[in-house]
Amino acid sequence: MRPLLRYYAKKAFSLLKSLSSLISEALHRFAECPFEMAENRNSSPLAPPFDPKKPATPISFPIPNLEDLENRSYFESFHFPFNKSSVPLQKSSSGSLPRRPRILVCHDMDGGYLDDKWIQGGSNGDAYAIWHWHLIDVFVYFSHNLVTLPPPCWTNAAHTHGVKVLGTFITEWDEGRAVANTLLATPESSRMYADRLAEIAVELGFDGWLINMEVALDVKQIPNLKEFVDYLTRSMHSLAPGSLVIWYDSVTKDGILSWQNQLNDLNKPFFDLCDGIFVNYSWQEDYPKSSAAVAGSRNFDVYMGVDVFGRGTYGGGQWTTNVALEVAKKDAVSAAIFAPGWVYQTKQGPDFETAQNRWWGLIEKSWGICQNYPIQLPFFSNFDQGHGQHFFIEGQPVLADPWCNISSQGFQPLLEDGTGKRMQVFVNFKDPAYNGGGHITIEGNLEKNNTFLTRLFHGELTLSDLPIHVSYHVKTNGTSTLSMALQFSSTLKGRTTFLLTPVGTSIPNENSIGEDFLGFPPGFGKIKKLPITKTRVRVTDWTLYESTFNMDGYLLTDIHAVCHNGNPDDDWIIKDPNPSLSNEISEPNLELPSYSASLGRLSIKTTEQKPGFPPSSAWLFESEDISWTKTPDGIKTLSVKLIWRLKERSDLVFSRYNIYAEKLVRGIGEDHIGVGVAGAEEYLGFARVEAFYVSEMPVPQGIGALKFLLQVTGMDGACQEVADAPSLVLEVAE
């Protein structure tokens, strides 16, 4: 027995020693690299069994292994066409990144693919979103899956604002070592897998890759790793000019897994083959400066990592993230912010909206604005953040339930933190919107003879000899008036500001001359008052203001909302501040602030960019994958893929498609023809690609057919009349 006991004791000691070694390695990795600390490592967005080839509600998902990457099975997925982004980068952002310090944001949250995986939208009205795109140059969607593909909602929203989007290729732990052995087996295998990554990025419309080889390698594998990085970079540049491949500071040129926390001779060989390096977080104060020296003329391609959770990061992250940013900017390098969702995940108070604005406000103060808009026409914003408690289309309620879809984001305004100020400017999710789920509300105490200005956008839009048409929708309370101030600059003619204000509205100090007009701060130049026409749409409580003028050769730089108390409209009825979706008129609320106005929509376009919608006959509107089923309680349901395209090629571009359904009642004595409408059309959702999947739609008894309607939306935000929309009728199967 004693030898046997000694044997088992020896085995137990060996196991404990191995376990201790593993724990020690894990703790070391956690201390060195916060990537390893993300929750739900290697988690999949769907629990098995998941057959991606079968029709189902469209989702985004990663590629978990090299086999699926190699055999291109992703392109055979039912979900593939839905995952294509539809928004190209703004024109000025399609080339190389600017020669200045940049901000890269790496989004990591609970393993990824949460509310954002639902391509056609989810039901969480409080879902996470980013709306401070003007502070970002590059956005990385990160997870601990082998190949992380950005959900199209992120690419659409980022591209709208001129921000490049990268997916992630990561190898880690024992699984990663096995992957690396296959990937780097030969130069040919390295190039083949690089080809697959480049192909899928181009097909889905995002802009490149973050490469994170977080495993120890045999030094003999390093030449093939260099070939992989070099070939991937060259392939991406060839297929998608302006694309990026960024190397993460992990394995060294000797194959050792050792985070350098700076750019140096051990990781520079990989930096030299791609577009930049994401430096690990545990750097010291002098590391940005030394990294810039090593990078030489490519100093801005060095992105110093900053973990917002503060795990071993310089400056501590969290509410002092800006400390690290200021050091990086001072030393002329860029910064990589990891996991800004910390604000959301840790439930920073008093609420997410306020905390998010406050946190990003610190980033703006230390770094400044990275993106400008408008830079091209047409320019349109409905101020929607991509989530909300209800949904409106042109002032009409179409959905009374919580929803989320970042693809719905319009251009986001540059709203300042208004904490403690007499006038509050915020995105209002509570009251009825004009388009989407939110709008800008400005309210507070404003004396009659005072004026309040707030900047909405900062642009770089060069205007041609074509007149421009400006329109915006406003809802005000009492005597509150919302005007718009558009700033222009010209090398030859200097600065000019057009003040667009409703006809017949009295303006404080409007007889003043010079830059003190209306109390504007210096820098607005000569100010011209330009009366604008208005059209009251009483059904929706919104007023449309419009003006057309010419500013040939000028640069449109800034757009401000100008708040003042003017003449009350005789036909205006004060509304309750929290009306229901029915928009019923209530008794006046005497406790409203002295100023209250809402801005629901802003559009700028040339006079030639009029909304043009092809007739319904120009569209081919069809169905695929029709499936009729019954619920356990006997209710019939329909699942169907709707697809559409113009019958002939066209230069027309559309921003989205709203999908509705009408339920047609079966006529008396008829078996197969549906006649009559059972209530108004039902809003099903919107698509940014030419396909939409209807999943298990209930069909009550007595319904003979379903009529699907496709409402086309132009690039200026204008919607086609539903009555003129293309339609498709499906008879209900017996």
XYZ file of C-alpha atoms in Angstrom:
734
model
C 0.000 0.000 0.000
C 2.788 2.405 0.791
C 4.268 2.416 -2.739
C 0.751 2.902 -4.110
C 0.145 5.770 -1.696
C 3.456 7.324 -2.661
C 2.487 6.960 -6.334
C -0.870 8.742 -5.880
C 0.724 11.372 -3.649
C 3.307 12.032 -6.335
C 0.567 12.270 -8.999
C -1.480 14.643 -6.833
C 1.564 16.820 -6.217
C 2.267 16.887 -9.948
C -1.325 17.902 -10.726
C -1.245 20.632 -8.087
C 2.029 21.898 -9.495
C 0.565 21.986 -13.015
C -2.567 23.741 -11.762
C -0.430 26.252 -9.893
C 1.564 26.894 -13.051
C -1.607 27.447 -15.087
C -3.018 29.834 -12.504
C 0.258 31.725 -12.391
C 0.317 32.034 -16.200
C -3.299 33.170 -16.274
C -2.722 35.798 -13.603
C 0.324 37.013 -15.480
C -1.679 37.277 -18.702
C -4.535 39.056 -16.948
C -2.133 41.558 -15.411
C -0.410 42.168 -18.739
C -3.357 42.210 -21.126
C -6.952 43.217 -20.377
C -8.007 41.443 -23.582
C -7.765 38.261 -21.510
C -10.144 39.602 -18.871
C -13.171 40.128 -21.076
C -16.197 38.205 -19.956
C -17.578 35.150 -21.741
C -14.292 34.322 -23.462
C -14.850 32.350 -26.667
C -18.583 32.632 -26.118
C -20.819 32.160 -29.115
C -23.793 34.435 -29.793
C -26.044 31.426 -30.289
C -26.322 28.208 -28.360
C -26.318 25.064 -30.519
C -27.961 23.735 -32.506
C -27.635 26.673 -34.908
C -27.782 25.946 -38.618
C -26.760 29.159 -40.401
C -28.100 27.847 -43.708
C -31.699 27.654 -42.488
C -34.002 30.712 -42.773
C -34.314 32.500 -39.427
C -34.399 35.988 -37.991
C -31.193 37.560 -39.388
C -28.319 37.814 -36.938
C -24.613 38.635 -36.888
C -22.195 35.980 -35.687
C -18.437 35.271 -35.750
C -16.446 32.583 -37.544
C -15.270 30.203 -34.809
C -12.608 28.126 -36.570
C -10.159 28.006 -39.475
C -12.126 25.296 -41.261
C -15.158 27.553 -41.678
C -12.902 30.405 -42.758
C -11.110 28.268 -45.319
C -14.159 26.631 -46.902
C -16.014 29.976 -47.151
C -19.098 28.467 -45.504
C -20.084 31.909 -44.185
C -21.066 32.964 -47.711
C -23.518 30.063 -47.866
C -25.280 31.285 -44.744
C -28.859 32.508 -44.943
C -27.691 35.488 -42.874
C -24.841 36.582 -45.148
C -26.732 39.064 -47.387
C -28.307 40.698 -44.330
C -24.875 41.272 -42.774
C -23.640 43.508 -45.577
C -23.243 47.125 -44.571
C -24.909 49.565 -46.955
C -23.290 52.876 -46.002
C -19.974 53.795 -47.658
C -17.464 55.991 -45.867
C -17.859 59.726 -46.292
C -15.831 60.897 -49.265
C -13.083 62.609 -47.289
C -12.544 59.509 -45.133
C -12.152 56.921 -47.886
C -8.394 57.486 -48.225
C -5.524 57.529 -45.771
C -5.969 58.573 -42.160
C -5.033 62.192 -41.406
C -1.535 63.133 -40.243
C -2.448 63.937 -36.650
C -3.010 62.101 -33.353
C -5.963 59.734 -33.811
C -8.431 57.898 -31.617
C -9.078 54.187 -32.114
C -11.963 52.747 -30.091
C -12.045 49.003 -29.425
C -15.549 47.872 -28.485
C -15.528 44.883 -26.137
C -18.634 44.006 -24.147
C -19.532 40.672 -22.557
C -18.214 38.612 -25.452
C -19.914 40.716 -28.126
C -22.987 40.062 -30.262
C -25.566 41.225 -27.744
C -28.423 43.555 -28.727
C -26.359 44.536 -31.772
C -26.525 41.036 -33.285
C -30.196 41.532 -34.259
C -29.760 43.003 -37.738
C -33.403 44.029 -38.151
C -33.556 45.415 -34.626
C -34.029 44.230 -31.067
C -36.482 45.037 -28.303
C -34.180 46.653 -25.715
C -35.015 50.347 -25.719
C -32.068 51.027 -23.404
C -29.466 49.116 -25.454
C -25.867 50.289 -25.584
C -24.905 52.674 -28.364
C -22.140 55.103 -29.246
C -23.077 58.522 -30.567
C -19.844 60.488 -30.068
C -18.496 59.516 -33.483
C -16.965 62.962 -33.982
C -14.281 61.926 -31.461
C -13.297 58.662 -33.215
C -11.143 57.808 -36.250
C -11.204 53.992 -36.155
C -13.708 51.608 -34.539
C -12.775 47.972 -33.797
C -15.409 45.356 -33.008
C -13.716 42.885 -30.662
C -14.573 39.504 -29.193
C -12.639 36.386 -28.215
C -13.851 34.399 -31.212
C -11.289 33.526 -33.870
C -12.787 35.829 -36.524
C -14.979 38.620 -35.209
C -17.170 40.161 -37.897
C -18.636 43.592 -37.049
C -22.456 43.605 -37.065
C -23.573 45.831 -39.960
C -25.286 48.290 -37.607
C -21.872 49.402 -36.309
C -20.420 49.759 -39.804
C -23.438 51.717 -41.030
C -23.370 54.134 -38.086
C -19.578 54.551 -38.129
C -19.376 55.044 -41.904
C -22.119 57.665 -41.728
C -19.783 59.688 -39.525
C -16.563 59.002 -41.440
C -15.174 56.372 -39.040
C -13.380 53.267 -40.341
C -14.438 49.869 -38.935
C -12.223 46.841 -38.304
C -12.982 43.249 -37.403
C -10.701 41.161 -35.192
C -8.598 38.056 -35.846
C -7.338 36.598 -32.556
C -5.476 33.466 -31.497
C -5.102 32.757 -27.780
C -4.599 29.937 -25.271
C -4.096 26.319 -26.363
C -6.749 26.569 -29.073
C -4.914 29.537 -30.485
C -1.638 27.653 -30.590
C -3.277 24.925 -32.685
C -4.765 27.574 -34.987
C -1.391 29.280 -35.381
C 0.261 25.961 -36.284
C -2.206 25.477 -39.131
C -2.252 29.104 -40.216
C 1.531 29.409 -40.304
C 2.360 25.930 -41.594
C 3.600 27.254 -44.940
C 3.847 30.584 -46.775
C 0.983 29.362 -48.964
C -1.311 28.695 -45.988
C -0.505 32.139 -44.583
C -1.501 33.796 -47.846
C -4.609 31.628 -48.275
C -6.057 32.589 -44.891
C -5.126 36.224 -45.481
C -7.069 36.041 -48.765
C -10.100 34.702 -46.908
C -9.988 37.550 -44.373
C -9.603 40.201 -47.055
C -12.451 38.719 -49.071
C -14.931 38.677 -46.214
C -14.085 42.236 -45.142
C -14.710 43.499 -48.663
C -17.910 41.491 -49.085
C -19.369 42.755 -45.799
C -18.173 46.321 -46.373
C -15.954 46.962 -43.352
C -12.444 48.388 -43.534
C -9.878 45.886 -42.294
C -8.554 43.937 -39.334
C -7.003 44.077 -35.890
C -4.560 41.140 -35.740
C -3.992 39.768 -32.222
C -1.594 36.790 -32.249
C -1.656 36.227 -28.505
C 0.200 32.922 -28.374
C 3.824 31.851 -28.091
C 5.258 30.678 -31.407
C 8.253 28.731 -32.596
C 10.778 31.189 -33.977
C 10.690 29.189 -37.227
C 7.034 30.267 -37.661
C 7.859 33.986 -37.591
C 8.702 34.295 -41.324
C 5.271 32.894 -42.201
C 3.639 35.194 -39.652
C 5.327 38.150 -41.335
C 4.096 36.854 -44.678
C 0.552 36.636 -43.276
C 0.599 40.229 -41.995
C 2.288 41.652 -45.076
C 0.089 39.801 -47.561
C -3.117 40.651 -45.690
C -2.171 44.328 -45.608
C -1.330 44.443 -49.306
C -4.496 42.519 -50.220
C -6.721 44.832 -48.203
C -5.108 47.915 -49.726
C -5.574 46.504 -53.214
C -9.198 45.428 -52.772
C -10.329 48.323 -50.554
C -8.175 51.471 -50.822
C -8.020 53.226 -47.481
C -8.443 49.992 -45.510
C -6.329 49.203 -42.441
C -4.537 46.301 -40.801
C -3.471 46.993 -37.201
C -1.061 44.757 -35.243
C -1.629 44.186 -31.533
C 1.409 44.293 -29.229
C 1.679 40.615 -28.230
C 4.092 38.060 -29.680
C 7.588 39.319 -30.474
C 9.850 38.794 -33.484
C 11.408 35.864 -31.554
C 8.059 34.111 -31.061
C 7.856 34.970 -27.349
C 4.494 36.052 -25.966
C 5.625 39.217 -24.226
C 3.678 42.470 -24.210
C 6.138 45.316 -24.733
C 3.785 48.182 -23.825
C 5.594 50.303 -26.398
C 6.910 50.161 -29.925
C 10.446 48.806 -29.902
C 12.785 46.509 -31.823
C 10.938 43.394 -30.618
C 7.582 44.258 -32.259
C 8.596 46.814 -34.901
C 9.070 44.171 -37.643
C 5.284 43.600 -37.611
C 4.554 47.339 -37.389
C 6.651 47.842 -40.520
C 4.418 45.441 -42.483
C 1.003 46.928 -41.663
C -0.807 50.191 -40.930
C -0.211 50.543 -37.214
C 0.259 48.979 -33.804
C -2.165 48.785 -30.875
C 0.218 49.017 -27.909
C -0.667 47.114 -24.731
C -1.963 49.105 -21.763
C 0.683 48.840 -19.063
C 2.944 51.551 -20.425
C 4.895 54.135 -18.469
C 4.814 57.888 -18.929
C 7.898 58.023 -21.178
C 6.794 55.129 -23.449
C 4.733 57.228 -25.913
C 7.718 59.485 -26.548
C 10.140 56.590 -27.057
C 7.590 54.810 -29.280
C 7.238 57.901 -31.447
C 11.020 57.994 -31.852
C 11.090 54.351 -32.984
C 8.175 54.923 -35.410
C 9.850 57.923 -37.035
C 7.574 59.525 -39.638
C 4.868 56.967 -38.793
C 4.461 58.223 -35.226
C 0.680 58.623 -35.556
C 0.387 54.941 -36.510
C 1.282 54.084 -32.895
C -1.912 53.672 -30.822
C -1.166 53.638 -27.082
C -3.685 51.350 -25.366
C -5.901 52.688 -22.579
C -8.211 50.242 -20.793
C -11.287 52.114 -19.571
C -11.791 49.525 -16.828
C -8.375 50.628 -15.515
C -6.794 47.173 -15.350
C -3.097 47.985 -15.147
C -3.535 50.902 -17.509
C -1.637 54.174 -17.339
C -3.743 56.904 -15.732
C -6.224 54.487 -14.173
C -8.902 54.540 -16.903
C -12.534 55.083 -15.890
C -13.157 58.782 -15.155
C -9.446 59.544 -15.581
C -9.052 57.954 -19.014
C -8.198 61.406 -20.328
C -4.975 61.417 -18.260
C -3.411 58.813 -20.554
C -4.809 60.492 -23.652
C -3.191 63.791 -22.805
C 0.232 62.140 -22.468
C -0.185 60.336 -25.791
C -1.271 63.481 -27.607
C 1.544 65.558 -26.060
C 4.088 63.070 -27.379
C 2.549 63.028 -30.876
C 1.217 59.476 -30.999
C -2.322 58.132 -31.242
C -4.479 56.364 -28.644
C -6.510 53.138 -28.551
C -9.402 53.240 -26.078
C -10.444 49.740 -25.014
C -13.938 48.942 -23.650
C -15.640 52.361 -23.448
C -18.782 50.355 -22.630
C -17.495 50.499 -19.031
C -19.899 53.400 -18.539
C -22.831 51.165 -19.516
C -21.654 47.900 -17.948
C -20.927 49.415 -14.537
C -24.145 51.468 -14.562
C -22.511 54.836 -13.963
C -25.022 57.366 -12.678
C -27.263 59.143 -12.703
C -28.251 57.405 -15.963
C -26.469 56.049 -19.016
C -27.238 58.991 -21.304
C -25.885 61.535 -18.832
C -22.855 59.448 -17.831
C -21.999 58.665 -21.458
C -22.075 62.345 -22.421
C -19.984 63.274 -19.396
C -17.339 60.575 -20.053
C -16.970 61.395 -23.744
C -16.928 65.074 -22.832
C -13.659 64.429 -20.979
C -12.268 62.751 -24.097
C -13.220 65.745 -26.218
C -11.594 68.213 -23.837
C -8.278 66.341 -23.923
C -8.282 65.367 -27.598
C -10.604 67.561 -29.649
C -12.871 66.785 -32.580
C -11.725 64.129 -35.076
C -14.613 64.147 -37.563
C -16.473 67.027 -39.192
C -19.898 66.997 -40.833
C -21.531 67.932 -43.073
C -18.904 67.401 -45.746
C -21.236 66.411 -48.592
C -24.821 66.896 -49.710
C -27.503 65.875 -49.180
C -27.055 66.130 -45.416
C -29.823 64.853 -43.196
C -30.248 64.136 -39.497
C -33.200 63.059 -37.410
C -30.975 62.953 -34.258
C -31.930 59.301 -33.707
C -29.400 57.373 -31.557
C -30.591 53.964 -32.681
C -32.805 53.037 -29.732
C -35.908 54.277 -27.968
C -39.291 53.601 -26.450
C -41.316 54.275 -29.593
C -40.751 54.847 -33.319
C -42.094 57.558 -35.622
C -42.017 58.120 -39.366
C -42.600 61.715 -40.493
C -44.340 62.560 -37.249
C -46.668 59.565 -37.284
C -46.377 56.819 -34.624
C -45.723 53.394 -36.144
C -44.369 51.517 -33.110
C -45.271 51.905 -29.431
C -42.765 49.380 -28.074
C -39.094 49.636 -27.019
C -36.626 48.968 -29.834
C -32.930 49.175 -30.727
C -31.001 49.215 -33.986
C -27.842 51.297 -34.326
C -28.324 51.203 -38.115
C -31.086 53.742 -37.542
C -28.659 56.411 -36.338
C -28.703 59.722 -38.127
C -25.828 62.188 -37.941
C -25.230 62.828 -34.266
C -25.143 66.433 -32.998
C -22.274 67.892 -30.965
C -24.221 68.375 -27.770
C -22.341 69.751 -24.774
C -22.812 68.580 -21.210
C -25.500 70.889 -19.867
C -25.219 69.884 -16.210
C -25.908 72.875 -13.979
C -26.738 75.218 -16.865
C -29.917 77.274 -17.133
C -30.682 75.841 -20.597
C -30.658 72.098 -21.189
C -29.991 70.574 -24.629
C -30.594 66.839 -24.830
C -31.865 63.991 -26.974
C -35.438 63.397 -25.908
C -36.613 59.772 -25.998
C -39.786 60.351 -24.005
C -41.874 62.666 -26.168
C -43.077 61.905 -29.698
C -40.303 62.186 -32.287
C -40.476 63.232 -35.916
C -38.378 60.377 -37.323
C -37.080 57.436 -35.338
C -37.047 57.265 -31.560
C -35.658 60.600 -30.398
C -35.235 64.266 -31.138
C -33.417 67.272 -29.698
C -35.184 69.208 -26.979
C -33.967 72.579 -25.698
C -35.624 73.935 -22.610
C -34.991 76.107 -19.597
C -35.362 79.630 -18.337
C -34.844 82.161 -21.109
C -35.814 85.784 -20.623
C -37.727 87.475 -23.414
C -34.885 89.692 -24.600
C -32.160 87.031 -24.386
C -30.887 84.543 -26.914
C -29.362 81.089 -26.382
C -27.094 79.428 -28.961
C -26.019 75.804 -29.112
C -23.841 74.292 -31.827
C -25.252 71.204 -33.517
C -22.713 70.426 -36.238
C -19.208 71.454 -37.312
C -18.649 70.907 -41.019
C -16.313 71.311 -43.950
C -18.775 71.554 -46.830
C -17.668 73.436 -49.944
C -20.686 74.851 -51.760
C -21.092 75.083 -55.515
C -23.037 77.496 -57.704
C -26.216 75.483 -57.088
C -28.616 77.038 -54.560
C -29.001 75.061 -51.346
C -32.297 74.230 -49.707
C -32.452 74.105 -45.902
C -35.429 72.651 -44.048
C -36.096 71.638 -40.473
C -39.036 70.474 -38.371
C -39.766 72.129 -35.031
C -42.285 71.754 -32.232
C -42.430 74.617 -29.732
C -44.289 75.629 -26.611
C -46.010 79.011 -26.375
C -43.852 81.902 -27.628
C -40.671 79.825 -27.932
C -38.974 80.167 -31.319
C -36.179 78.059 -32.768
C -34.104 79.628 -35.534
C -30.990 78.253 -37.247
C -27.663 80.023 -37.708
C -25.470 78.719 -40.549
C -21.867 79.927 -40.571
C -19.953 80.279 -43.844
C -16.372 81.224 -44.595
C -14.569 82.302 -47.737
C -10.915 83.057 -48.350
C -11.856 86.151 -50.338
C -15.052 87.269 -48.589
C -14.394 86.311 -44.966
C -17.020 85.007 -42.538
C -20.769 85.329 -42.923
C -23.644 83.932 -40.868
C -27.165 83.445 -42.161
C -29.811 83.572 -39.448
C -32.825 81.588 -40.628
C -35.847 82.653 -38.626
C -39.626 82.335 -39.195
C -41.363 85.101 -41.105
C -42.906 87.684 -38.797
C -40.906 86.648 -35.743
C -39.398 89.439 -33.673
C -35.747 88.913 -32.760
C -34.041 90.432 -29.709
C -31.698 93.284 -30.710
C -32.286 92.629 -34.399
C -31.462 96.231 -35.260
C -27.957 95.798 -33.822
C -25.063 95.770 -36.265
C -21.864 93.729 -36.248
C -20.760 90.695 -34.331
C -22.762 91.649 -31.250
C -26.026 91.054 -33.131
C -28.237 88.822 -30.962
C -25.394 88.637 -28.508
C -23.494 86.197 -30.757
C -19.929 85.574 -29.596
C -17.012 86.735 -31.775
C -16.268 84.662 -34.862
C -19.653 84.693 -36.578
C -18.673 87.502 -38.951
C -21.333 89.558 -40.692
C -24.787 88.315 -39.725
C -27.692 88.419 -42.164
C -31.263 87.739 -41.168
C -32.986 85.487 -43.696
C -36.750 85.034 -43.188
C -37.958 81.508 -43.877
C -41.323 80.085 -44.787
C -43.187 77.741 -42.518
C -45.841 75.101 -42.945
C -47.778 73.895 -39.949
C -48.578 70.201 -40.075
C -51.269 70.137 -37.437
C -51.790 66.380 -37.570
C -48.290 65.815 -36.219
C -47.761 69.049 -34.198
C -44.549 69.710 -36.142
C -43.871 72.852 -38.165
C -41.737 72.702 -41.310
C -39.401 75.639 -41.931
C -37.742 76.048 -45.344
C -35.362 78.420 -47.101
C -33.397 78.432 -50.363
C -30.333 80.604 -51.023
C -26.955 80.598 -52.799
C -23.482 80.655 -51.199
C -21.281 79.771 -54.182
C -17.631 79.323 -53.223
C -18.255 79.430 -49.480
C -17.455 76.742 -46.941
C -20.268 75.789 -44.565
C -18.525 75.411 -41.184
C -21.009 75.435 -38.303
C -24.724 74.979 -37.692
C -26.248 76.436 -34.514
C -29.723 76.301 -33.042
C -30.761 79.788 -31.921
C -33.357 79.959 -29.158
C -35.409 83.046 -28.350
C -38.946 83.972 -27.385
C -40.781 85.450 -30.334
C -44.357 86.154 -31.287
C -46.804 83.395 -30.352
C -48.616 81.602 -33.139
C -52.315 82.366 -33.008
C -53.259 78.791 -33.877
C -50.878 77.145 -31.415
C -52.262 75.070 -28.579
C -49.965 74.209 -25.698
C -49.512 70.470 -25.382
C -48.901 68.302 -22.389
C -45.108 67.706 -22.194
C -45.619 63.943 -22.206
C -48.372 63.204 -24.714
C -49.237 59.661 -25.633
C -48.668 58.245 -29.079
C -52.235 59.220 -29.924
C -51.187 62.921 -29.842
C -54.404 63.920 -28.121
C -54.613 67.592 -27.126
C -54.662 68.193 -23.399
C -55.106 71.171 -21.121
C -52.255 73.717 -20.978
C -49.535 72.967 -18.455
C -48.743 76.173 -16.545
C -45.543 74.722 -15.050
C -43.698 74.454 -18.366
C -40.289 76.194 -18.524
C -40.149 79.678 -20.020
C -38.567 78.207 -23.148
C -39.193 74.796 -24.717
C -38.584 73.710 -28.295
C -37.906 70.424 -30.061
C -35.949 69.913 -33.271
C -37.036 66.752 -35.064
C -35.257 66.900 -38.393
C -32.670 68.931 -40.317
C -31.976 68.634 -44.038
C -29.604 70.479 -46.374
C -29.431 69.716 -50.074
C -29.024 71.408 -53.429
C -32.093 72.404 -55.399
C -31.308 69.594 -57.868
C -31.372 66.930 -55.155
C -35.122 66.618 -55.046
C -36.576 63.367 -53.738
C -37.301 61.123 -56.671
C -39.010 57.792 -56.137
C -39.478 55.319 -58.992
C -43.087 54.222 -59.539
C -44.112 50.952 -57.949
C -44.078 49.345 -61.408
C -40.299 49.949 -61.612
C -39.647 47.510 -58.778
C -39.367 43.740 -58.736
C -40.772 42.792 -55.317
C -40.709 39.059 -54.564
C -40.783 36.472 -51.781
C -38.623 33.477 -50.877
C -38.486 30.814 -48.178
C -42.217 30.928 -47.410
C -43.145 28.900 -44.327
C -46.621 28.516 -42.792
C -46.841 27.077 -39.276
C -49.211 26.982 -36.333
C -48.556 27.901 -32.716
C -49.530 25.430 -29.953
C -52.773 27.353 -29.474
C -53.665 27.032 -33.147
C -52.748 30.490 -34.480
C -51.391 30.418 -38.016
C -48.043 32.170 -38.588
C -46.058 33.175 -41.653
C -42.298 33.380 -42.100
C -41.036 34.765 -45.397
C -38.025 36.469 -46.926
C -38.924 39.586 -48.897
C -36.504 40.727 -51.602
C -36.652 43.616 -54.048
C -34.687 45.486 -56.678
C -35.235 47.960 -59.457
C -35.960 46.214 -62.740
C -33.483 48.427 -64.569
C -30.139 49.792 -63.423
C -30.363 53.226 -61.865
C -28.110 55.829 -60.248
C -30.720 56.427 -57.550
C -29.528 55.655 -54.021
C -31.865 55.060 -51.083
C -31.045 55.188 -47.389
C -33.544 52.629 -46.117
C -36.770 50.779 -46.758
C -39.711 50.736 -44.328
C -41.730 47.513 -44.390
C -45.480 47.374 -43.686
C -48.126 44.659 -43.904
C -51.847 44.901 -44.548
C -54.135 42.023 -43.609
C -56.810 41.515 -46.243
C -60.140 40.009 -45.220
C -61.417 37.078 -47.262
C -64.504 38.008 -49.242
C -67.869 36.246 -48.767
C -68.163 33.174 -50.973
C -64.534 33.393 -52.091
C -61.859 30.823 -51.349
C -58.696 32.422 -52.627
C -58.967 36.186 -53.078
C -58.526 38.571 -50.155
C -60.584 41.742 -50.283
C -60.901 44.604 -47.828
C -58.394 45.754 -45.234
C -58.503 44.512 -41.640
C -57.286 47.742 -39.985
C -54.401 50.024 -40.966
C -51.077 48.776 -42.260
C -48.762 47.343 -39.601
C -45.154 48.547 -39.407
C -42.785 45.562 -39.397
C -39.414 47.290 -39.388
C -36.861 48.726 -41.769
C -34.041 47.376 -43.905
C -30.839 48.953 -45.185
C -30.254 46.148 -47.684
C -32.695 44.921 -50.317
C -34.083 42.124 -48.163
C -36.208 41.724 -45.049
C -37.211 38.596 -43.146
C -40.659 38.335 -41.607
C -40.518 35.809 -38.775
C -43.603 33.970 -37.458
C -46.072 36.754 -38.185
C -49.494 35.868 -36.664
C -52.331 35.597 -39.191
C -55.798 35.719 -37.581
C -58.679 33.647 -38.847
C -60.628 35.216 -41.692
C -57.585 36.807 -43.315
C -57.374 35.823 -46.974
C -54.117 37.469 -47.968
C -51.248 39.604 -46.716
C -50.139 42.681 -48.620
C -46.564 43.808 -47.961
C -45.652 47.420 -48.680
C -42.161 48.777 -49.338
C -41.781 52.470 -48.420
C -38.610 53.868 -49.976
C -36.616 56.550 -48.115
C -34.286 58.958 -49.932
C -30.824 60.090 -48.885
C -32.361 63.378 -47.713
C -34.669 61.525 -45.299
C -37.815 62.038 -47.363
C -40.197 59.076 -47.480
C -42.260 57.875 -50.386
C -46.009 57.995 -49.848
C -47.171 54.599 -48.621
C -50.012 54.686 -51.143
C -47.407 54.827 -53.950
C -45.131 52.147 -52.476
C -44.350 48.855 -54.249
C -46.442 45.995 -52.904
C -46.522 42.224 -52.804
C -49.594 40.094 -52.039
C -49.342 36.597 -50.541
C -52.467 34.512 -50.248
C -52.911 32.733 -46.945
C -52.273 29.018 -47.306
C -54.917 26.624 -46.099
